[in-house]
PDB file of C-alpha atoms and ligand atoms in Angstrom:
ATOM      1  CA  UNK A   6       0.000   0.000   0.000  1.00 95.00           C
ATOM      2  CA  UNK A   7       0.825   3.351  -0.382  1.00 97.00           C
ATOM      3  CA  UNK A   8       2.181   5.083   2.343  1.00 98.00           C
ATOM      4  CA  UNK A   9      -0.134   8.218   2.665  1.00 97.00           C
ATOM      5  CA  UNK A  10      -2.805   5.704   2.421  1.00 96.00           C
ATOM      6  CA  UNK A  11      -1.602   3.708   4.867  1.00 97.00           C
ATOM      7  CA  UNK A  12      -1.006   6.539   7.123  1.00 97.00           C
ATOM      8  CA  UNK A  13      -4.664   8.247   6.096  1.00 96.00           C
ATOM      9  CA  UNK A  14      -5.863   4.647   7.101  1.00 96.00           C
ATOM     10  CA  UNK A  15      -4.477   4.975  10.757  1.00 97.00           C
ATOM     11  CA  UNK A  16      -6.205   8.171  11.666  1.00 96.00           C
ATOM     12  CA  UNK A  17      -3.484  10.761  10.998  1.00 96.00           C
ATOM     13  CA  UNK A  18      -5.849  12.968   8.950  1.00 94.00           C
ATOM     14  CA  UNK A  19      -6.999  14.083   5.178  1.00 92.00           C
ATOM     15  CA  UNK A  20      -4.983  12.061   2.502  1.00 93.00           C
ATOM     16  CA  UNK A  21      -3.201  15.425   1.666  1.00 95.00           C
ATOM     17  CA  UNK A  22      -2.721  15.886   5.020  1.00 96.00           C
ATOM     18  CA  UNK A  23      -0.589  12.828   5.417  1.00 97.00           C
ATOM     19  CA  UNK A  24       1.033  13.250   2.139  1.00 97.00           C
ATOM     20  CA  UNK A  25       1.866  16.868   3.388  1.00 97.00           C
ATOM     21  CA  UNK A  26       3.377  15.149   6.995  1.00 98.00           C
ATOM     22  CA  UNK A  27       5.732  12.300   4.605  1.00 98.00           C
ATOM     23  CA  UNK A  28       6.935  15.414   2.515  1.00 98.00           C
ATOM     24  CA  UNK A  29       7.864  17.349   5.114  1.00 97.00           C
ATOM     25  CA  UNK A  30       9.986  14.490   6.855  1.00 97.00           C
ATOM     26  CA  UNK A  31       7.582  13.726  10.121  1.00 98.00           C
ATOM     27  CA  UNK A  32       7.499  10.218   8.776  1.00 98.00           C
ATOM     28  CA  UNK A  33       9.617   7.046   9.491  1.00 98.00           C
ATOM     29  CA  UNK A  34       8.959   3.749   9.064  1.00 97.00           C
ATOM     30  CA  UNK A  35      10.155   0.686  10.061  1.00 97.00           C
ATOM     31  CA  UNK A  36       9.249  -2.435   8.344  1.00 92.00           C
ATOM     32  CA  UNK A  37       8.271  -5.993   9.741  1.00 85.00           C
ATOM     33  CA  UNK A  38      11.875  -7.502  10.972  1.00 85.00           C
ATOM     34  CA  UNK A  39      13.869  -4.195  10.591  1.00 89.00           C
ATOM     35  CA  UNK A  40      16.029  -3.059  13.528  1.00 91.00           C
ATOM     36  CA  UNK A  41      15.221   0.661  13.341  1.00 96.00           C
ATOM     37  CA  UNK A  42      13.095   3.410  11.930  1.00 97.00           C
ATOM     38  CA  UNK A  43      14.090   5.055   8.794  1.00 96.00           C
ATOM     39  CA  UNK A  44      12.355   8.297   7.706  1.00 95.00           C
ATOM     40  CA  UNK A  45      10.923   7.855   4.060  1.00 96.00           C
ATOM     41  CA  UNK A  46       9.664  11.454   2.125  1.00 97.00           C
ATOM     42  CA  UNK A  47       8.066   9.711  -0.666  1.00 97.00           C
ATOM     43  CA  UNK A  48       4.195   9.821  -0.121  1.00 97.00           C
ATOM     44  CA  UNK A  49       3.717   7.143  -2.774  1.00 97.00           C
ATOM     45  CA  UNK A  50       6.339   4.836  -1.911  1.00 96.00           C
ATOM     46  CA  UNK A  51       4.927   1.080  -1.670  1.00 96.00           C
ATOM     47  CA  UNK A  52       5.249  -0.474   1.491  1.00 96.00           C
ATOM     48  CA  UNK A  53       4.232  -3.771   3.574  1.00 96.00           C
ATOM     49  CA  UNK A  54       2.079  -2.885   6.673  1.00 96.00           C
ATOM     50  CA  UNK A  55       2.745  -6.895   7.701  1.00 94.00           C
ATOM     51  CA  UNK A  56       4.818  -6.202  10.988  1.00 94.00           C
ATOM     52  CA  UNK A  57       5.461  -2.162  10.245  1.00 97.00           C
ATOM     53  CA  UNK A  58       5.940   0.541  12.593  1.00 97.00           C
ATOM     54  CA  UNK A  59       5.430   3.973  11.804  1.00 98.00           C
ATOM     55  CA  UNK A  60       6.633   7.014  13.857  1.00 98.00           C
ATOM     56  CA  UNK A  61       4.639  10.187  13.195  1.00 98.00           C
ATOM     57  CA  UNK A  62       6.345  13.484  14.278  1.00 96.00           C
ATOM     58  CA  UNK A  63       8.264  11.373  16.794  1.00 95.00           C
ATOM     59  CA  UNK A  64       4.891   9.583  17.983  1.00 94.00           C
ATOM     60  CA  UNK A  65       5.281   5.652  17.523  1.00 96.00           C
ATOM     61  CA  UNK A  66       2.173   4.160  16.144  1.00 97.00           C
ATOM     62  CA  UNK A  67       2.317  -0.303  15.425  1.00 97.00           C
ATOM     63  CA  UNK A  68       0.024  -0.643  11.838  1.00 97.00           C
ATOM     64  CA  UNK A  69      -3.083  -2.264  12.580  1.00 97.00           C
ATOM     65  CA  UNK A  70      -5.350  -3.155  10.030  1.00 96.00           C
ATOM     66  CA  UNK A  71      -8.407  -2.791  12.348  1.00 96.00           C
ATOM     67  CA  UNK A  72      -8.093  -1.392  15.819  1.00 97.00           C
ATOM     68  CA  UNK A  73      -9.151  -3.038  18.966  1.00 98.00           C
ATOM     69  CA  UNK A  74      -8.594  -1.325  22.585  1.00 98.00           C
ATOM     70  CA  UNK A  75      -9.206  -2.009  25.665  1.00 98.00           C
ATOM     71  CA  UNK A  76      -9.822   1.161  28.437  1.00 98.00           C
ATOM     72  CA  UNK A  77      -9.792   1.541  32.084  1.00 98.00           C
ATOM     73  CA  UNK A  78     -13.278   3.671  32.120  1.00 98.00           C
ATOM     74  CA  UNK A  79     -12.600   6.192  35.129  1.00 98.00           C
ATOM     75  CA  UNK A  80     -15.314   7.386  37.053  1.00 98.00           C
ATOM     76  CA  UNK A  81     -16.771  10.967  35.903  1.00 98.00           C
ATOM     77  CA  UNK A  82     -16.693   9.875  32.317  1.00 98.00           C
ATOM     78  CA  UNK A  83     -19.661   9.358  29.483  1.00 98.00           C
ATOM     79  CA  UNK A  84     -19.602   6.678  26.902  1.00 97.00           C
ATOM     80  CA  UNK A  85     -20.702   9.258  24.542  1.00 95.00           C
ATOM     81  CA  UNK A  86     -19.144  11.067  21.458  1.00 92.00           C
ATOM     82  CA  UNK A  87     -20.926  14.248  22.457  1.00 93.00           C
ATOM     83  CA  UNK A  88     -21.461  13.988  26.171  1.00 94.00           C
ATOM     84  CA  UNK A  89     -24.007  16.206  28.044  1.00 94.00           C
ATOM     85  CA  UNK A  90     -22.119  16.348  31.512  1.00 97.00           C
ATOM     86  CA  UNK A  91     -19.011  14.793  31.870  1.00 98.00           C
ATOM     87  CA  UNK A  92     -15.924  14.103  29.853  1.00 98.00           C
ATOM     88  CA  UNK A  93     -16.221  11.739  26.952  1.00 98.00           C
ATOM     89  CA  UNK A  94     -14.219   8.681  27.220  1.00 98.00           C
ATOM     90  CA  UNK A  95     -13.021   9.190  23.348  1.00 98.00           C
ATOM     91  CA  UNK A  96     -11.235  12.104  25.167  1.00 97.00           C
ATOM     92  CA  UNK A  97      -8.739   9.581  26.594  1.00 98.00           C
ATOM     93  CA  UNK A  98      -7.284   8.061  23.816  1.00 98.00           C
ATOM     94  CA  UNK A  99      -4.992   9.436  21.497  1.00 97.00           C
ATOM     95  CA  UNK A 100      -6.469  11.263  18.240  1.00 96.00           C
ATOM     96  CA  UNK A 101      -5.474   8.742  15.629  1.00 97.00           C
ATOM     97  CA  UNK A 102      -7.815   6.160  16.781  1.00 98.00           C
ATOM     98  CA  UNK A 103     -10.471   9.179  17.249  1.00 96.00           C
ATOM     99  CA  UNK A 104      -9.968  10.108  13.728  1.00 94.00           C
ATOM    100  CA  UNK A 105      -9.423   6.330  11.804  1.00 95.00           C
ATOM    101  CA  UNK A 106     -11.603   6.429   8.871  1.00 93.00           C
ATOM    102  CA  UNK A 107     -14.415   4.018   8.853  1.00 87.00           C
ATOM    103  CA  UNK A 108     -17.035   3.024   6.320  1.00 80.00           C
ATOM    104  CA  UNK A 109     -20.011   3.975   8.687  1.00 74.00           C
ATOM    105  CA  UNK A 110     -20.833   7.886   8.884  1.00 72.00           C
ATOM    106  CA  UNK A 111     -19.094   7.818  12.481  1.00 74.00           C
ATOM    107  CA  UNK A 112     -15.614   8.155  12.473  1.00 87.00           C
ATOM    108  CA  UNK A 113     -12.825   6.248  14.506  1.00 95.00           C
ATOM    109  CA  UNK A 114     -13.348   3.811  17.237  1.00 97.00           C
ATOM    110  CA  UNK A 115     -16.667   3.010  18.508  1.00 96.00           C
ATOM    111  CA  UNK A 116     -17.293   1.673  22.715  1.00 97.00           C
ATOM    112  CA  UNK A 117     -18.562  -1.960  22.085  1.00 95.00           C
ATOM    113  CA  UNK A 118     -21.846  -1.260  24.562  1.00 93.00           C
ATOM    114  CA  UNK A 119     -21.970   1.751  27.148  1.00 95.00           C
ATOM    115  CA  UNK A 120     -20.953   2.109  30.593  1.00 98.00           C
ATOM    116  CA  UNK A 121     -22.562   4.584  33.517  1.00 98.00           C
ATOM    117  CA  UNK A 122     -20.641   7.778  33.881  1.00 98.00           C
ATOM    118  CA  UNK A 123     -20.038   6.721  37.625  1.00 98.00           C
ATOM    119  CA  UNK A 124     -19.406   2.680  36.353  1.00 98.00           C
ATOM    120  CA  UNK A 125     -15.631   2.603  36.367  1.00 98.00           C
ATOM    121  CA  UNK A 126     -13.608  -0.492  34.558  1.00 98.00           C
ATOM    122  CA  UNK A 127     -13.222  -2.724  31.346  1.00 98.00           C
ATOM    123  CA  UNK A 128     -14.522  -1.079  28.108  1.00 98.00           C
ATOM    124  CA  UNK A 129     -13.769  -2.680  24.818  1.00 98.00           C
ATOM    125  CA  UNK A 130     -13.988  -0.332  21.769  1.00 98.00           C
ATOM    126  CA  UNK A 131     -12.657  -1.151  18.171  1.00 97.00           C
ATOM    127  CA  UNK A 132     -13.728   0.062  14.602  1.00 96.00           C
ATOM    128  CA  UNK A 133     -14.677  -3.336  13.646  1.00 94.00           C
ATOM    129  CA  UNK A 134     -18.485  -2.973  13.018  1.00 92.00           C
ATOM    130  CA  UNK A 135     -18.842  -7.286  13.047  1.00 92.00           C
ATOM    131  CA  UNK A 136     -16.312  -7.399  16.195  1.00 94.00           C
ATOM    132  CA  UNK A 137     -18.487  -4.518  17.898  1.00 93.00           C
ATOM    133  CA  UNK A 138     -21.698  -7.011  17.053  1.00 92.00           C
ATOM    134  CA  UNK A 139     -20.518 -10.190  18.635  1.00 91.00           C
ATOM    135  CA  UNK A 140     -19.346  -8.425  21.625  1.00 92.00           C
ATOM    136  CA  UNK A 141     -22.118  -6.577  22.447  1.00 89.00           C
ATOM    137  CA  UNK A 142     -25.448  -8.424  20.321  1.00 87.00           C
ATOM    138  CA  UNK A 143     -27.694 -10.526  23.926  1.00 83.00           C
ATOM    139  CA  UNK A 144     -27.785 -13.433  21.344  1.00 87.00           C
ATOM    140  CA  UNK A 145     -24.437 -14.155  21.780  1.00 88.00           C
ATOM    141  CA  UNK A 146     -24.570 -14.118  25.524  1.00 89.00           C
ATOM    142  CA  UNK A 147     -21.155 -12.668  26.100  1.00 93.00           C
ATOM    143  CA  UNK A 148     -20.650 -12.547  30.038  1.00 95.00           C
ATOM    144  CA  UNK A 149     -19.949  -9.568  31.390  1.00 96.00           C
ATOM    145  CA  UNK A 150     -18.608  -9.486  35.441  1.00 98.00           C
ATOM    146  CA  UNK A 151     -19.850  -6.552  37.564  1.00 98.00           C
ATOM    147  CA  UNK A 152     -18.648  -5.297  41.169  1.00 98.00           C
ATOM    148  CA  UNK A 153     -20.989  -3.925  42.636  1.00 98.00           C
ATOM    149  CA  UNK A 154     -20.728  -2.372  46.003  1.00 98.00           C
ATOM    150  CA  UNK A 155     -24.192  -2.025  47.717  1.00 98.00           C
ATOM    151  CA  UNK A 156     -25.955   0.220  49.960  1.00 98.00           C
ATOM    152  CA  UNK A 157     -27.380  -2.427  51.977  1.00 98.00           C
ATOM    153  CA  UNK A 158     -26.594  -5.765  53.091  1.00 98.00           C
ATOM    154  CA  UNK A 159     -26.649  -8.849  50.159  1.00 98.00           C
ATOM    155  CA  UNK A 160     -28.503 -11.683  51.606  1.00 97.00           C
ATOM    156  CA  UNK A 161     -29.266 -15.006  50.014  1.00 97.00           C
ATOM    157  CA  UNK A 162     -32.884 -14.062  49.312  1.00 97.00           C
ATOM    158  CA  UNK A 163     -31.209 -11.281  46.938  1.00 98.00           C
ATOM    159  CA  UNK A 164     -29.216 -13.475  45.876  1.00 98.00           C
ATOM    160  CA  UNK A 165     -31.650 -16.140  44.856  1.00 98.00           C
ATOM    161  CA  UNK A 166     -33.951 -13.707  42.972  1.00 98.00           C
ATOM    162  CA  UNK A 167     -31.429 -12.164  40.967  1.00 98.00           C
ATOM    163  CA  UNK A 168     -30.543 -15.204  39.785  1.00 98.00           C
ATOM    164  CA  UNK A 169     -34.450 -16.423  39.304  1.00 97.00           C
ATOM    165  CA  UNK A 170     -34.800 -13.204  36.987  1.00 96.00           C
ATOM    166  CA  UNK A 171     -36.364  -9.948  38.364  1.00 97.00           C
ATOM    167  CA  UNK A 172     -39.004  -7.832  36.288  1.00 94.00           C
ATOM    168  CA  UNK A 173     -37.618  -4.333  35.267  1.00 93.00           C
ATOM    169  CA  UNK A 174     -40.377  -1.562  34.931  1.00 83.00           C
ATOM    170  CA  UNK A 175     -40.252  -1.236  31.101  1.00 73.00           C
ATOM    171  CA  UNK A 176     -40.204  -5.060  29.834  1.00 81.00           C
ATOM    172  CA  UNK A 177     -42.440  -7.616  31.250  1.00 86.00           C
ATOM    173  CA  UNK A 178     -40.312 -10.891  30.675  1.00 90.00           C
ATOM    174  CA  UNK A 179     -37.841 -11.039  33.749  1.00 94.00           C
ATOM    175  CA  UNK A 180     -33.718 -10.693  33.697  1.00 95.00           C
ATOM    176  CA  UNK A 181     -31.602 -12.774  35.540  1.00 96.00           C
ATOM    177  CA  UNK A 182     -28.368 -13.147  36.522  1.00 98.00           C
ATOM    178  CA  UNK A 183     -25.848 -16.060  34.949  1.00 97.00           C
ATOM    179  CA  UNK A 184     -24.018 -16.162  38.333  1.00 98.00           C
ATOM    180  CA  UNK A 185     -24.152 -14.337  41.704  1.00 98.00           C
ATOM    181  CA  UNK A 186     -21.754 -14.553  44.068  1.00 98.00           C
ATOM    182  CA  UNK A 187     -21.292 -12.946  47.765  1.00 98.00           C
ATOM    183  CA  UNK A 188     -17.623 -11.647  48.698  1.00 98.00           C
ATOM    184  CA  UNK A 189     -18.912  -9.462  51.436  1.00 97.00           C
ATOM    185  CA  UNK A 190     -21.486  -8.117  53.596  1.00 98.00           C
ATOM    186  CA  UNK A 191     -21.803  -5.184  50.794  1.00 98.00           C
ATOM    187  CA  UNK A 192     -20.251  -6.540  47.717  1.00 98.00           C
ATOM    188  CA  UNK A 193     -21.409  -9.293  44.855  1.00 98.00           C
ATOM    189  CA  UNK A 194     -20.264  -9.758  41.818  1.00 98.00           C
ATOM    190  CA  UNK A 195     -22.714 -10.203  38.979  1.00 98.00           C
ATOM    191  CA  UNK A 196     -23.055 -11.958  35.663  1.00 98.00           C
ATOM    192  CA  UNK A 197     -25.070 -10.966  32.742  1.00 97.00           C
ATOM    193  CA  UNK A 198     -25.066 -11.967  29.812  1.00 94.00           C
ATOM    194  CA  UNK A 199     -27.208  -8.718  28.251  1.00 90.00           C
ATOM    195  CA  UNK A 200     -26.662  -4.874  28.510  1.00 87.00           C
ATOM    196  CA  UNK A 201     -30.317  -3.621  29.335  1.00 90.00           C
ATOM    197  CA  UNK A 202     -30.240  -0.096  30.007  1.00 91.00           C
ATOM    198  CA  UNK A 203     -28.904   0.885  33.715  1.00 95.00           C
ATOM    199  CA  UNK A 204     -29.179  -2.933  34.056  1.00 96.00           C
ATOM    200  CA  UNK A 205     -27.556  -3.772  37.201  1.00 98.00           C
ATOM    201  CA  UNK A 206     -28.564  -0.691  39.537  1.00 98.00           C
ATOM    202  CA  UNK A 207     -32.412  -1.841  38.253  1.00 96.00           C
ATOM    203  CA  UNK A 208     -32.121  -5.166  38.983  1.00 97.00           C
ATOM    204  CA  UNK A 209     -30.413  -4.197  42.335  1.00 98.00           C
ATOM    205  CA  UNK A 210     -33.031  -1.715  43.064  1.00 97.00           C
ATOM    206  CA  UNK A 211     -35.803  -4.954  42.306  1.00 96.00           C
ATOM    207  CA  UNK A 212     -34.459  -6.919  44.865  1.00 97.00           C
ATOM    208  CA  UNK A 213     -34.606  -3.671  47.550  1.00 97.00           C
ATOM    209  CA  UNK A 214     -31.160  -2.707  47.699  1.00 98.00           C
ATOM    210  CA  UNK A 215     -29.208   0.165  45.695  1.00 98.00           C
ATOM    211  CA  UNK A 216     -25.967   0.338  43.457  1.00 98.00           C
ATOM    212  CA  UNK A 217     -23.253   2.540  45.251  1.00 98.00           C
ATOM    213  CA  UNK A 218     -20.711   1.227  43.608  1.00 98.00           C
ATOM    214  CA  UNK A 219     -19.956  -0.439  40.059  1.00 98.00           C
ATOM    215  CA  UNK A 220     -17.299  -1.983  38.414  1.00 98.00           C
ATOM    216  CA  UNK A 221     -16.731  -3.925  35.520  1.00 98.00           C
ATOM    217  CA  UNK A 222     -13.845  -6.346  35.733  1.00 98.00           C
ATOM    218  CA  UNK A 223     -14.131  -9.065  33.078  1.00 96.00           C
ATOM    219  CA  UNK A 224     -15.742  -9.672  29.686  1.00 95.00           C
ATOM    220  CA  UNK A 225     -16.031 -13.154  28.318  1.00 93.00           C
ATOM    221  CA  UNK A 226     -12.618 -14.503  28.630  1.00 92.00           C
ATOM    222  CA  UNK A 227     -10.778 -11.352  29.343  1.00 94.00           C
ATOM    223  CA  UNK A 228      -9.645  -9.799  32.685  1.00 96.00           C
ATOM    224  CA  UNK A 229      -9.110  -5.972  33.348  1.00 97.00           C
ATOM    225  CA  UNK A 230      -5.188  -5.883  33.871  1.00 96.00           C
ATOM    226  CA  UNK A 231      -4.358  -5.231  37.136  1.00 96.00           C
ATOM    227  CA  UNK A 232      -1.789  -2.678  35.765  1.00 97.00           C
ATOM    228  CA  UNK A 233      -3.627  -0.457  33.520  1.00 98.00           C
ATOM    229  CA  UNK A 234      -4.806   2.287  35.628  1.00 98.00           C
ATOM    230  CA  UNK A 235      -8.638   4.240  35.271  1.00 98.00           C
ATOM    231  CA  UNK A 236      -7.767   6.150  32.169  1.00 98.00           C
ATOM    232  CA  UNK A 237      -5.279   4.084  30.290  1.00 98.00           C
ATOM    233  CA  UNK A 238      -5.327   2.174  27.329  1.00 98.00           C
ATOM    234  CA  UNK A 239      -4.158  -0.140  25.418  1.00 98.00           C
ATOM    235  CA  UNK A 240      -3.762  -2.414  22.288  1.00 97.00           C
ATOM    236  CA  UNK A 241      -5.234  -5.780  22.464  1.00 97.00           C
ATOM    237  CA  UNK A 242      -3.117  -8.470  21.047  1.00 93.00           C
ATOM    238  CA  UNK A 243      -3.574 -11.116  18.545  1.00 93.00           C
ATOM    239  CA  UNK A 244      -4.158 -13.472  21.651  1.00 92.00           C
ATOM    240  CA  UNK A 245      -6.834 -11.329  23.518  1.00 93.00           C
ATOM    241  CA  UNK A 246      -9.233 -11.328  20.463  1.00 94.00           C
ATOM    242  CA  UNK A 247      -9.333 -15.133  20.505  1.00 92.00           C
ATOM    243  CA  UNK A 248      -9.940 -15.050  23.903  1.00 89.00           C
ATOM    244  CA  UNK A 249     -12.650 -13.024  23.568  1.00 90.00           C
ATOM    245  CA  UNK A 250     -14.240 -14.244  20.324  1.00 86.00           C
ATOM    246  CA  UNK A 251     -13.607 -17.636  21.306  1.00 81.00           C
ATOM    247  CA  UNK A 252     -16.883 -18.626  22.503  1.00 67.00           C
ATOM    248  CA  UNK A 253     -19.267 -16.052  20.112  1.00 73.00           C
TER     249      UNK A 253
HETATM  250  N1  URA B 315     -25.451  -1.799  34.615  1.00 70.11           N
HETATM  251  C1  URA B 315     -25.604  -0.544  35.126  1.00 70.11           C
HETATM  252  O1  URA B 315     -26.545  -0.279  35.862  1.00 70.11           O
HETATM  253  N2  URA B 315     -24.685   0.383  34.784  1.00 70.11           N
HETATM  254  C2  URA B 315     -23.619   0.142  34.007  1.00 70.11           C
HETATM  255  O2  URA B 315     -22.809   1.035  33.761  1.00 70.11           O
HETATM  256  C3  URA B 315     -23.459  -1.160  33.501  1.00 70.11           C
HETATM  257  C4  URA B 315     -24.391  -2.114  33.808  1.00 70.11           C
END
């Protein structure tokens, strides 16, 4: 490929935008297997994204054909591209995978299902439309595992009816937990397997207690990383999307 197309393709802006950053020498590439970056002013040069690294005006950016991420969500944040009160999330991650052109009308990467602004943890987003689909479409049953730190005390009578299905106020046919489990006197963690609108606080608030707390830790296969701290992001590897596609 071309490199200001492979460039435009990562999210660096306009084609003649990128062509315009290769001219001017704020590009350098380093191919699959080579030991270092070269810089290459030739915005129509051929090369091989297998394995390439590009650094952009001293930025290092790894090719990917299609992005996948995985966020800490920090508390205080909205899963929204135009939020009404808080920061956006899309606010935390660097502009190239804000700006990655995509066939939809939305540009860049896309959260695979929302979070509360107060729900802190493991958000997945990608600019794979299909990717986006599996993860987050209730027929594919994807568990998700929430925290949640209650206002009251969990008892086994909670316990038992989340996991019996509760009804929510706008849907007749009841939702229920795939697992339940007590670690405290104020803490659970819950499985679901959909993403119902403020889901857990209603199903909480169903069985007479109340949310104070929430935090996602794990969906499908995949763990939060203990060292990637509310706010941070990263890449997920080759070996992270068959984890998580695995099963769906
Ligand atoms: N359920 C909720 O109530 N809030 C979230 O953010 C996620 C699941």
């Amino acid at each position: 490929m071309q490199l200001q197309d492979i460039l435009y393709s990562q999210g660096f802006g306009t084609r003649r935008v990128c062509a315009g950053l290769i001219q001017q020498g704020f590009v350098e590439v380093k191919a699959g297997g080579e030991p270092a970056y070269h810089p290459l002013v030739d915005a129509a040069a051929d090369v091989d994204e297998d394995g390439l690294h590009l650094r952009v005006q001293g930025t290092e950016w790894p090719y990917h054909d299609k992005a996948y991420v995985l966020l800490h969500k920090p508390a205080g944040t909205e899963c929204s591209q135009k939020p009404s009160t808080y920061p956006s999330i899309y606010t935390l991650l660097p502009a190239p995978l804000r700006q990655r052109p995509t066939k939809s009308a939305v540009q860049g990467v896309q959260a695979v299902g929302r979070l509360d602004q107060d729900t802190t943890g493991l958000l997945l987003l990608s600019d794979d439309g299909q990717f986006i689909h599996r993860m987050s479409s209730p027929k594919k049953h994807v568990p998700k595992v929430y925290q949640v730190t209650t206002k009251h005390p969990v008892d086994a009578a909670q316990v038992s009816k989340l996991l019996a299905g509760v009804v929510l106020d706008d849907d007749p046919k009841p939702v229920r937990a795939a697992d339940c489990v007590i670690i405290d006197t104020h803490r659970l963690d819950l499985t679901l397997t959909e993403g119902k609108y403020h889901q857990v606080k209603r199903m909480l608030a169903a069985v007479g207690n109340r949310v104070e707390g929430l935090h996602r830790s794990s969906i499908g296969a995949m763990t939060l990383p203990m060292d990637l701290a509310p706010g941070q992001w990263r890449w997920l590897g080759e070996e992270d999307l068959q984890l998580l596609t695995r099963a769906v």
